[in-house]
Short mmCIF file of C-alpha atoms in Angstrom, two decimals:
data_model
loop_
_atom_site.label_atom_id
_atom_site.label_comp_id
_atom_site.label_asym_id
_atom_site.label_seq_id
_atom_site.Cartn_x
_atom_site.Cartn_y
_atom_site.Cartn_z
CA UNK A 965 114.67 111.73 78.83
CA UNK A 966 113.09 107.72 78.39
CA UNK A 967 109.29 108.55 78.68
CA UNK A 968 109.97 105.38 81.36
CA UNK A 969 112.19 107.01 83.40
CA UNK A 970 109.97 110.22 83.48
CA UNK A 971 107.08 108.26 84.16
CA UNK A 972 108.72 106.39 87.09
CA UNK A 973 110.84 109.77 88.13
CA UNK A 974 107.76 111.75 88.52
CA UNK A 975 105.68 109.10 90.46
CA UNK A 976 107.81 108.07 92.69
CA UNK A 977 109.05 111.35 93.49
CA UNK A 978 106.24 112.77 94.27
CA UNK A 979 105.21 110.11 96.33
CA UNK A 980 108.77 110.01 98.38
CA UNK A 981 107.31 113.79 98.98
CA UNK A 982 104.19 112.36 100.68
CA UNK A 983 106.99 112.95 103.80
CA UNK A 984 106.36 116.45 103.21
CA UNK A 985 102.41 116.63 104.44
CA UNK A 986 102.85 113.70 106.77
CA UNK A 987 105.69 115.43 108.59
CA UNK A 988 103.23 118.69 109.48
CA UNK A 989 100.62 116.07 110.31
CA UNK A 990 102.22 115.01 113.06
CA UNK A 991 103.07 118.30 115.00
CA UNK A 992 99.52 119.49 113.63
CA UNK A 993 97.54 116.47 115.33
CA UNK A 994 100.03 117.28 118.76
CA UNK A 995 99.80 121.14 118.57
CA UNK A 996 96.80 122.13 116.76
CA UNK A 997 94.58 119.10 117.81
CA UNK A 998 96.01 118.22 121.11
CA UNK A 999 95.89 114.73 120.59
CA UNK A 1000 97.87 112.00 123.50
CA UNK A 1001 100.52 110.07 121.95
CA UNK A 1002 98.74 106.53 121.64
CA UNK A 1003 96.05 108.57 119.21
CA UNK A 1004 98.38 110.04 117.31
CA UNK A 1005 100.24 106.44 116.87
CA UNK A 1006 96.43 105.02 116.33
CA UNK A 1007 95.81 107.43 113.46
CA UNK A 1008 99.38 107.02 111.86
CA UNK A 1009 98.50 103.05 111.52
CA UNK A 1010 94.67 103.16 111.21
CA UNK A 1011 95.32 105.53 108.07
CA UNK A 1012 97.60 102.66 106.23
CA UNK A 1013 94.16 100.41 106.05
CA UNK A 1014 93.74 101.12 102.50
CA UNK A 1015 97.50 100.21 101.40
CA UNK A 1016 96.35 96.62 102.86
CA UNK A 1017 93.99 96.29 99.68
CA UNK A 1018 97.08 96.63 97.76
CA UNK A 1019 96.23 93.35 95.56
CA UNK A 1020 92.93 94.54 94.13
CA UNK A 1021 94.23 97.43 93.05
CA UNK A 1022 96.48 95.17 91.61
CA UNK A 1023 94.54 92.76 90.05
CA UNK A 1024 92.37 95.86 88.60
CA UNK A 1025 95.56 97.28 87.15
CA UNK A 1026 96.65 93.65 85.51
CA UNK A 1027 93.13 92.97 84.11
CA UNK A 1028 91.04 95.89 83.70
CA UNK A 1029 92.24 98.26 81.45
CA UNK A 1030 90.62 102.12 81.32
CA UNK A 1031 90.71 102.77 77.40
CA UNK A 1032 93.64 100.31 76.27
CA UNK A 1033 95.94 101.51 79.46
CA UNK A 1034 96.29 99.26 82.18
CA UNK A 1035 99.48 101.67 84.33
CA UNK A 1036 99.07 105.26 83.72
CA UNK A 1037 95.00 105.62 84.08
CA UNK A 1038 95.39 104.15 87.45
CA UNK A 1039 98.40 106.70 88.31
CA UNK A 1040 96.27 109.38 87.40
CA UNK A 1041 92.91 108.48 89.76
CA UNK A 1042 95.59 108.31 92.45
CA UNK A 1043 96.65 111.33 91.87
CA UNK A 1044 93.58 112.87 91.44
CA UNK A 1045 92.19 111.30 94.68
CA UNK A 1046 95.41 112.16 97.23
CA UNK A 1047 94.62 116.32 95.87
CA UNK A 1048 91.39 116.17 96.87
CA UNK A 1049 92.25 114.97 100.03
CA UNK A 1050 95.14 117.04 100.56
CA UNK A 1051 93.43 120.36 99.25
CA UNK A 1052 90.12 119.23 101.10
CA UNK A 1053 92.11 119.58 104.38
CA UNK A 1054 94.05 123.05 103.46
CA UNK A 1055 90.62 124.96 102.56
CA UNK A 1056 88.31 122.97 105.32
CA UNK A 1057 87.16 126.18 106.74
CA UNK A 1058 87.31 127.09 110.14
CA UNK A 1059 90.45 127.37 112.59
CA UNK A 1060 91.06 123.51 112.94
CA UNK A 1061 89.49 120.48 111.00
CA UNK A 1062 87.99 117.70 113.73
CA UNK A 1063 89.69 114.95 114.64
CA UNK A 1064 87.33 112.21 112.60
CA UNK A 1065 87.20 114.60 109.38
CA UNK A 1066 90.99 114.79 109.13
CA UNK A 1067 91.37 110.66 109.47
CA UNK A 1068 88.69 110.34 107.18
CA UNK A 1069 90.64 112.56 104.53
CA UNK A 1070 93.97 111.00 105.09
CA UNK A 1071 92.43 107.15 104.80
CA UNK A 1072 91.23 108.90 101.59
CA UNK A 1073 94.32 110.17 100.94
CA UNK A 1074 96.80 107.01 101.38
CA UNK A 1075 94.01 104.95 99.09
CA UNK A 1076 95.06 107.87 96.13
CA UNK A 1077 98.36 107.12 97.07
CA UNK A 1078 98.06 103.01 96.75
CA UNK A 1079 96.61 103.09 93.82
CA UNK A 1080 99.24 105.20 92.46
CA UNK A 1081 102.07 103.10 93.53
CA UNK A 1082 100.69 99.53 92.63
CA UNK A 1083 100.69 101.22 89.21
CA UNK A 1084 104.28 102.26 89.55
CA UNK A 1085 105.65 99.52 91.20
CA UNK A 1086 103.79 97.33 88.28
CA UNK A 1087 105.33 99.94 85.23
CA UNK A 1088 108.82 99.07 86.98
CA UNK A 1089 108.81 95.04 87.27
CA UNK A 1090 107.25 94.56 84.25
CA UNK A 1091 109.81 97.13 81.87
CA UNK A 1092 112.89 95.76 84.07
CA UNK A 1093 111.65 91.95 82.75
CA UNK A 1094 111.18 93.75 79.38
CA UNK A 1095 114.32 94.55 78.97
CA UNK A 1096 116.06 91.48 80.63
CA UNK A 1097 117.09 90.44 77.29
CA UNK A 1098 119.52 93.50 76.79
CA UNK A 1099 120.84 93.50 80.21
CA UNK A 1100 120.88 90.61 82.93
CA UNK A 1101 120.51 94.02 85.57
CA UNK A 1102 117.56 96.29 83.95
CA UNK A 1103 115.01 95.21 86.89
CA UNK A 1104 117.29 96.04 89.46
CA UNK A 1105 118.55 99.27 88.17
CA UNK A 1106 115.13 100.57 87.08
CA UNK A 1107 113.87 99.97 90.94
CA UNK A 1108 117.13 101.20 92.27
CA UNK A 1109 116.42 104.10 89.98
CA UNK A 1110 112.82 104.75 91.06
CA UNK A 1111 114.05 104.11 94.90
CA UNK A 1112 116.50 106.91 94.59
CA UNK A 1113 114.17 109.60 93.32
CA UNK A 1114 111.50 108.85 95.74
CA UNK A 1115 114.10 108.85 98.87
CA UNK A 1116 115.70 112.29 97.62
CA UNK A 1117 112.01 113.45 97.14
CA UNK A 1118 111.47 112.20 101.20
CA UNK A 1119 114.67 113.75 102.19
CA UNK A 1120 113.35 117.38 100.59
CA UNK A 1121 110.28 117.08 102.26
CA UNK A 1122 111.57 116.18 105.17
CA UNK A 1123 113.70 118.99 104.94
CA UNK A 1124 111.21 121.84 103.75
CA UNK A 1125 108.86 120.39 106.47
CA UNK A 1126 111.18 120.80 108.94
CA UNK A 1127 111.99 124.55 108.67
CA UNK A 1128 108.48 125.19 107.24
CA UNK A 1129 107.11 124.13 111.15
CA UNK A 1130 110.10 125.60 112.88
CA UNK A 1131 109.32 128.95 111.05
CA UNK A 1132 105.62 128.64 112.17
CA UNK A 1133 104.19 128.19 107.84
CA UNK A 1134 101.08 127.40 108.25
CA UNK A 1135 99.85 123.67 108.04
CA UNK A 1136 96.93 124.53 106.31
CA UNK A 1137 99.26 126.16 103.46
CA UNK A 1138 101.49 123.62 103.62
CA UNK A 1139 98.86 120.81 103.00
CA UNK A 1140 97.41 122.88 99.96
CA UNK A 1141 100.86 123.10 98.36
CA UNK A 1142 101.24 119.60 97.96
CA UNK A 1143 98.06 119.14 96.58
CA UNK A 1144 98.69 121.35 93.86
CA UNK A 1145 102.17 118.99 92.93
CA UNK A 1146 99.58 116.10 92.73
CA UNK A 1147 97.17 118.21 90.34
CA UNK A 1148 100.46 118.47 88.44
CA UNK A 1149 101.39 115.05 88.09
CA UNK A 1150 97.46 114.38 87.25
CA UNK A 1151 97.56 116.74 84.28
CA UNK A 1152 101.15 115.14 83.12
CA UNK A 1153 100.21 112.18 83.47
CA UNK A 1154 96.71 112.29 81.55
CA UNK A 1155 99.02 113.66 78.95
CA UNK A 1156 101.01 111.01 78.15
CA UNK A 1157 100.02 107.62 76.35
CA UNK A 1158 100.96 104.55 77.95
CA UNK A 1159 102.26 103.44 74.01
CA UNK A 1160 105.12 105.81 74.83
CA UNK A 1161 106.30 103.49 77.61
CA UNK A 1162 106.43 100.50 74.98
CA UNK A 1163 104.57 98.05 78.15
CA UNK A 1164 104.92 94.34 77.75
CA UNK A 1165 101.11 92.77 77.89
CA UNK A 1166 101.83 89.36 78.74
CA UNK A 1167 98.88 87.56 78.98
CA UNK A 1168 98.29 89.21 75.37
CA UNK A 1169 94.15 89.82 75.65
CA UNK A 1170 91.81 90.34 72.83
CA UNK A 1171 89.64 93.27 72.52
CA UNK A 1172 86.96 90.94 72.67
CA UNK A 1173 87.64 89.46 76.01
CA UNK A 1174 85.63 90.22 78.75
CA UNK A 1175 86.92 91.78 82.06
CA UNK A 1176 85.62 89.90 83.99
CA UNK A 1177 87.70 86.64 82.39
CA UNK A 1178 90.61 88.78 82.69
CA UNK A 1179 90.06 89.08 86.69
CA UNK A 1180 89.52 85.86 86.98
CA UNK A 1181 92.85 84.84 85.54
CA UNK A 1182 94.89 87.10 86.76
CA UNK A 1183 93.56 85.78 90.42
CA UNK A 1184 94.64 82.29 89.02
CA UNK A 1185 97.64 83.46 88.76
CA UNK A 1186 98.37 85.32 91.68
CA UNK A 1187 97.28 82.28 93.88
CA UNK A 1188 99.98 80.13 91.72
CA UNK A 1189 102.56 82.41 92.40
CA UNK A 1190 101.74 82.54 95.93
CA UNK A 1191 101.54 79.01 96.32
CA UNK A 1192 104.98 79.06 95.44
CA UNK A 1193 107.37 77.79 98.39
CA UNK A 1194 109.84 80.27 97.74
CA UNK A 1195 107.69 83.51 97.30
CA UNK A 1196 105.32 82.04 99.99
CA UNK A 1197 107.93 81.49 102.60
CA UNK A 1198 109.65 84.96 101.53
CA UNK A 1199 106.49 86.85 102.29
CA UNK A 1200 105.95 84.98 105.66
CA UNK A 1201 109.32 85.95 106.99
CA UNK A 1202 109.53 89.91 105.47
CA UNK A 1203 105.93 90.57 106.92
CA UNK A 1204 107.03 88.87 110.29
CA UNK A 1205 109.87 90.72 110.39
CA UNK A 1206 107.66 93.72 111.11
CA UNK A 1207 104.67 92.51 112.54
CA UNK A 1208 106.69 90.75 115.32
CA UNK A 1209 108.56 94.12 116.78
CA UNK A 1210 106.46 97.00 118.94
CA UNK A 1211 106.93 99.94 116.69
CA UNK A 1212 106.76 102.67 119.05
CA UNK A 1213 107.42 106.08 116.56
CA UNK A 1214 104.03 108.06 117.91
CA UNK A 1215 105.57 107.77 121.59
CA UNK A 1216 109.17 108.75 120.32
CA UNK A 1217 107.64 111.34 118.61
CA UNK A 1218 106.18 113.15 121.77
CA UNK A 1219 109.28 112.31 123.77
CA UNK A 1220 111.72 114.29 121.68
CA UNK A 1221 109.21 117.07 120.98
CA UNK A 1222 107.43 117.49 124.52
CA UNK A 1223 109.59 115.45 126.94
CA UNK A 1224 113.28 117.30 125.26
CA UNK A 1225 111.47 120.09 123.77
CA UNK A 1226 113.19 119.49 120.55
CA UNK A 1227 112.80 122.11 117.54
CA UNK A 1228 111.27 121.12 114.99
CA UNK A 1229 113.54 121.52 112.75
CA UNK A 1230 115.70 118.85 114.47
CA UNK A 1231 112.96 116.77 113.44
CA UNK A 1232 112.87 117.59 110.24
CA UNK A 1233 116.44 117.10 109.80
CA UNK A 1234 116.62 113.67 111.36
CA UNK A 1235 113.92 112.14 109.20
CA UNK A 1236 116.49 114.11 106.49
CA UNK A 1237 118.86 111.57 107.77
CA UNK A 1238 116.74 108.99 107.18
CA UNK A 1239 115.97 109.53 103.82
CA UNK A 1240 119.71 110.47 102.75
CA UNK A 1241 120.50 106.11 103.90
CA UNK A 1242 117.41 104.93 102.04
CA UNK A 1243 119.32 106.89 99.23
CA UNK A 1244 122.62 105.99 99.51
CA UNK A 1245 121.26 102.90 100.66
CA UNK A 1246 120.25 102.12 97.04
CA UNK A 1247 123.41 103.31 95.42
CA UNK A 1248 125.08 100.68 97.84
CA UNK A 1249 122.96 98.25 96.72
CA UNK A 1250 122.78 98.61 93.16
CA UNK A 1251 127.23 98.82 93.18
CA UNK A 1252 127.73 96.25 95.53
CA UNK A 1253 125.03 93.59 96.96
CA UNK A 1254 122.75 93.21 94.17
CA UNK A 1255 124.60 90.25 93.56
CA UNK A 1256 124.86 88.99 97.29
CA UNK A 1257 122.85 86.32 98.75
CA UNK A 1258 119.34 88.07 99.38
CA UNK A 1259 119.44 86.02 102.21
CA UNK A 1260 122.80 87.06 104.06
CA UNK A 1261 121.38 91.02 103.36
CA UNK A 1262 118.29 90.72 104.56
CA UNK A 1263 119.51 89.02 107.63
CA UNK A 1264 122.36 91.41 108.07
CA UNK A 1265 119.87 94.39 107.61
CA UNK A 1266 117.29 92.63 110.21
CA UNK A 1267 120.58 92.75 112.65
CA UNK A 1268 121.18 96.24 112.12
CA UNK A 1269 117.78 97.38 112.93
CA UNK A 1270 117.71 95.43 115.89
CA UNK A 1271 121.30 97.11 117.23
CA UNK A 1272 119.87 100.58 116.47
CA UNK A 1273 117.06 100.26 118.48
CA UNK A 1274 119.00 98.73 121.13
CA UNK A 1275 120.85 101.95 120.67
CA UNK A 1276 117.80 103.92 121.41
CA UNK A 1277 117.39 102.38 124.88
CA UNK A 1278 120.96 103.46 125.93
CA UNK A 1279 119.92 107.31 124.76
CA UNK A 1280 116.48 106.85 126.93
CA UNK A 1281 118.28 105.62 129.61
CA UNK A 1282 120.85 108.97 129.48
CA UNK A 1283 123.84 106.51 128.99
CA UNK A 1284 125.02 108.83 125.80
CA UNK A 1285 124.15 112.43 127.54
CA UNK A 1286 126.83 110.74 130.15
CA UNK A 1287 129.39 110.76 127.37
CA UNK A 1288 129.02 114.55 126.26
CA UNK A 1289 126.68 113.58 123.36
CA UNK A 1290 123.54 116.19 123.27
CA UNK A 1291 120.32 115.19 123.12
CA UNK A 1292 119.52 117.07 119.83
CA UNK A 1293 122.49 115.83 118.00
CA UNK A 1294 121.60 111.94 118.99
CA UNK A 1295 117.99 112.35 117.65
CA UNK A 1296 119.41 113.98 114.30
CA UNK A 1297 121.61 111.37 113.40
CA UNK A 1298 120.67 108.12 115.44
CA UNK A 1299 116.59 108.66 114.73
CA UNK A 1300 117.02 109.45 111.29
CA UNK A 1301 118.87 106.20 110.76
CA UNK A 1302 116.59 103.91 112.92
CA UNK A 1303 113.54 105.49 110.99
CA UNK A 1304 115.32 104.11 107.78
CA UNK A 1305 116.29 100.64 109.10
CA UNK A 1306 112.64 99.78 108.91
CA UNK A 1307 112.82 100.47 105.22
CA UNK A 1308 116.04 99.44 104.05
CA UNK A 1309 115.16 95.41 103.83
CA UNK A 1310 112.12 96.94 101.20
CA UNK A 1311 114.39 97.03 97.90
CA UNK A 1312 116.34 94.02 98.22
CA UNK A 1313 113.33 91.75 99.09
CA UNK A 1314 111.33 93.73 95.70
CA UNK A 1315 114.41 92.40 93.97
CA UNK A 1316 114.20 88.92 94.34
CA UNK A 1317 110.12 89.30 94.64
CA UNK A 1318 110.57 90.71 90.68
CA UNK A 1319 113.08 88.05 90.49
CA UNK A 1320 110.90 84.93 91.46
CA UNK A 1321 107.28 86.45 90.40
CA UNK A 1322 106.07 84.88 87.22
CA UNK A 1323 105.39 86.66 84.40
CA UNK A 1324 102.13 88.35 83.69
CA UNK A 1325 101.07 88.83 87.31
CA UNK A 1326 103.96 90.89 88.17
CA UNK A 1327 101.49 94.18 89.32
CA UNK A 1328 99.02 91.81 91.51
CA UNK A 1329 102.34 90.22 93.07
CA UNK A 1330 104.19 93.09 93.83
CA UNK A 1331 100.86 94.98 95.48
CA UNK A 1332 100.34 92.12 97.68
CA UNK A 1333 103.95 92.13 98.46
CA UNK A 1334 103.46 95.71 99.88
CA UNK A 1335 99.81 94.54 100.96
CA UNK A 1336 101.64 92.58 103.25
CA UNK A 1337 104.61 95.02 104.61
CA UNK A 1338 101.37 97.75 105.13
CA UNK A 1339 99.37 95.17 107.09
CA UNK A 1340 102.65 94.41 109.15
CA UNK A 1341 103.40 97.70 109.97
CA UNK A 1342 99.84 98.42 111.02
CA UNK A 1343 99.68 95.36 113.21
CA UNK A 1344 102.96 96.49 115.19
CA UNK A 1345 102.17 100.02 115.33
CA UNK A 1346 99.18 98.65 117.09
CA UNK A 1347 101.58 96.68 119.28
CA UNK A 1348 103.37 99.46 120.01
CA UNK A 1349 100.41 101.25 121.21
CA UNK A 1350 99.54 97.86 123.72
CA UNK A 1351 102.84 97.36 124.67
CA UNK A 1352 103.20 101.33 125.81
CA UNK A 1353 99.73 100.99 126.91
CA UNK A 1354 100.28 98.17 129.05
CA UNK A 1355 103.97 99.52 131.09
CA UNK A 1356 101.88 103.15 131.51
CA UNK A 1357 104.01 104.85 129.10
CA UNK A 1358 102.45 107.86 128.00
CA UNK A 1359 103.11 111.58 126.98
CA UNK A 1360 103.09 112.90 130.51
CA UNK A 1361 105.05 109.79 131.38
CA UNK A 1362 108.58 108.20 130.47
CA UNK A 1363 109.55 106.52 132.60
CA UNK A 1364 109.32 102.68 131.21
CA UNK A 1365 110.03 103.96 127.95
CA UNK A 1366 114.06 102.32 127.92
CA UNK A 1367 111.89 98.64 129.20
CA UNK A 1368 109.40 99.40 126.14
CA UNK A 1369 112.30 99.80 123.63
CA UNK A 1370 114.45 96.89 125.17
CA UNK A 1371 111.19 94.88 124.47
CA UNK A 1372 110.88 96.22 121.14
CA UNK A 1373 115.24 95.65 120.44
CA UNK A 1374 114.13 91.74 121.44
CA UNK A 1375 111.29 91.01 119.21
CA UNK A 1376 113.23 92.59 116.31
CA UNK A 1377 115.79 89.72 116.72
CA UNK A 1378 113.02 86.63 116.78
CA UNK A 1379 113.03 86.55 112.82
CA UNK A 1380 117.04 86.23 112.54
CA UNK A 1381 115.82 82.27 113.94
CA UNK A 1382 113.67 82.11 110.62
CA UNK A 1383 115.98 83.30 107.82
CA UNK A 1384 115.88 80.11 106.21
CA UNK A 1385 112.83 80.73 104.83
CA UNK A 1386 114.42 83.74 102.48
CA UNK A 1387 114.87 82.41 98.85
CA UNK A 1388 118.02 82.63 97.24
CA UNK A 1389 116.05 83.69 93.79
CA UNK A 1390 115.59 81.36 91.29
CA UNK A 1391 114.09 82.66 88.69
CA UNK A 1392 110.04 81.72 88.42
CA UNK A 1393 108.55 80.08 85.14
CA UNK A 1394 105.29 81.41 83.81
CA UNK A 1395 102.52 78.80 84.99
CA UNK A 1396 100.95 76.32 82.21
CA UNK A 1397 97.40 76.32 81.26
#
């Protein structure tokens, strides 16, 4: 196989199967821990901080290179950072790790894993400009490519997960087994030289140049690109998109499981769901909207989450148990697919990002790009927790859960008024000294 493709395969496979641990996280922190839903939402948001720093990994990745690598070395601490999380929580001894020791590992954890995927992300925008010269579509079919394996990778986990829980595995076993996949992609990727992946390096720097110079310039450029109308106004709108509407997943979480005692497989298999549209979903893409206006898509995909969370009010509200339609069977389809509507606006807007980011600051721009979506998602889980907070929704109590999601279904339609500000992609020229 392409040493690229392997490269890219294995990373973002394994960390699509970051689903896997996450998954047994949540019934852990409910069952084991006994935490309320608002904590449990707190800790699922509060432990994306480190993704926020996105662009410094970036910039460390474009300008400081660990003996003549600037990708793979940074794949590899990752790694090597998300096992010693995930294997520190498996062996902690004792019959449940504290509250404050678990977040501690899993902030620890989801810094492994930004590191790793700046690096990735970086490998994949600058090999799909690479190549641009042989075909007009190598960007887009390398991170249709990468998408792919890591949403099959989230589907399996979800899947394993799923029955895992439901067949009472336990968690502690289940966390240690995914640390040892990330001690093997450590050791395979130590064991491959970044020369194999035949890397562009744009900004061409001497041995003799300091890194320090190197930071400095690749800064330069990332604030040029930014200041860009097109990328700038792109960014606004995407991280609006999400910071705008109340996620509320911790307090749909405890409704299924305690309010409709749902199995835990169920779970599993919606978040399956999920994962099977964020893989088709990039099939679709790839065949049939690539060449679409990025504009129409991403307004069209804004839509659909809106109408699937509307959805979710009428299922709340017991409008769908009216029409014969079980409660399990709504959560294993319907869920699964809301879950992935948050996602499925992330490929097409990395697309035109790659499309309009200049050249040699492609791993800085593309980490703030999902700087931005992790700071976004943080703010409106936090929102969620207020807005649940503030109508007295809470795990022993439902009852303005359909007004909470109606809220939610309305502030995911506020950034259909802005889609102007979504470029059409022009390509970006490389900025002049």
């Amino acid at each position: 196989m392409d040493p690229v493709k392997w490269m890219v395969g294995i990373g973002f496979w394994v960390q699509g199967f970051r689903c896997f641990p996450w998954l047994v996280v949540n019934f852990f922190l409910k069952d084991a821990l006994v935490v309320p839903a608002s904590s449990l939402q707190l800790l699922q948001n509060s432990a994306n901080l480190p993704m926020v720093a996105k662009p410094l990994y970036g910039l460390l990745s474009d300008s400081v290179p660990i003996h003549g690598q600037r990708r793979l070395p940074y794949v590899a601490i990752g790694a090597l950072l998300q096992a010693i999380a995930w294997l520190a929580i498996g062996l902690w001894p004792g019959s449940a790790i504290s509250f404050s020791a678990l977040t501690l590992l899993l902030l620890l954890s989801n810094l492994g894993a930004s590191i790793a995927e700046v690096a990735n992300d970086a490998i994949v925008v600058e090999v799909g400009k690479h190549q641009k010269q042989k075909s007009s579509t190598s960007s887009s079919q390398l991170q249709s490519f990468a998408w792919m394996f890591g949403s099959s990778a989230g589907a399996l986990g979800n899947l394993l997960g799923g029955i895992a829980i439901s067949r009472s595995f336990s968690p502690k076993l289940m966390f240690l087994f995914y640390g040892i996949i990330l001690i093997f992609q450590f050791c395979t990727t130590i064991c491959i030289s970044e020369k194999s992946l035949n890397l562009p390096n744009p900004n061409n720097k001497s041995k003799s140049s300091s890194s320090g110079g190197d930071f400095g310039k690749q800064l330069s450029e990332l604030a040029f690109a930014l200041k860009r109308p097109d990328i700038f106004r792109l960014l606004v709108w995407f991280s609006a998109s999400y910071a705008l509407t109340p996620l509320l997943l911790g307090t749909m979480f405890f409704y299924q499981t305690q309010y409709l005692n749902l199995d835990s497989s169920i779970i599993g298999f919606s978040k399956v769901i999920g994962q099977a549209t964020l893989l088709i979903w990039s099939i679709v893409y790839e065949k049939y909207f690539k060449r679409a206006s990025p504009r129409k898509v991403l307004w069209t995909l804004q839509l659909v989450m809106a109408m699937l969370i509307l959805s979710d009010a009428l299922f709340v509200k017991g409008i769908y148990r009216g029409f014969g339609i079980p409660d399990w069977l709504y959560v294993l389809i319907f869920s699964g697919l809301a879950e992935a509507a948050l996602f499925l606006k992330v490929l097409p807007c990395s697309v035109l990002v790659a499309k309009l980011c200049p050249p040699g600051c492609e791993g800085s721009v593309m980490a703030f790009v999902m700087s931005a979506l992790a700071l976004a998602i943080i703010v409106s889980g936090y929102f969620g927790v207020v807005l649940a907070s503030f109508l007295g929704v809470s795990e022993n109590d439902f009852s303005n859960l359909p007004l909470c999601i109606l809220i939610e279904a309305g502030c995911t339609m506020l950034p259909l008024l802005g889609s102007s500000w979504i470029s059409e992609g022009k390509v970006a020229e490389k900025k002049k000294d």
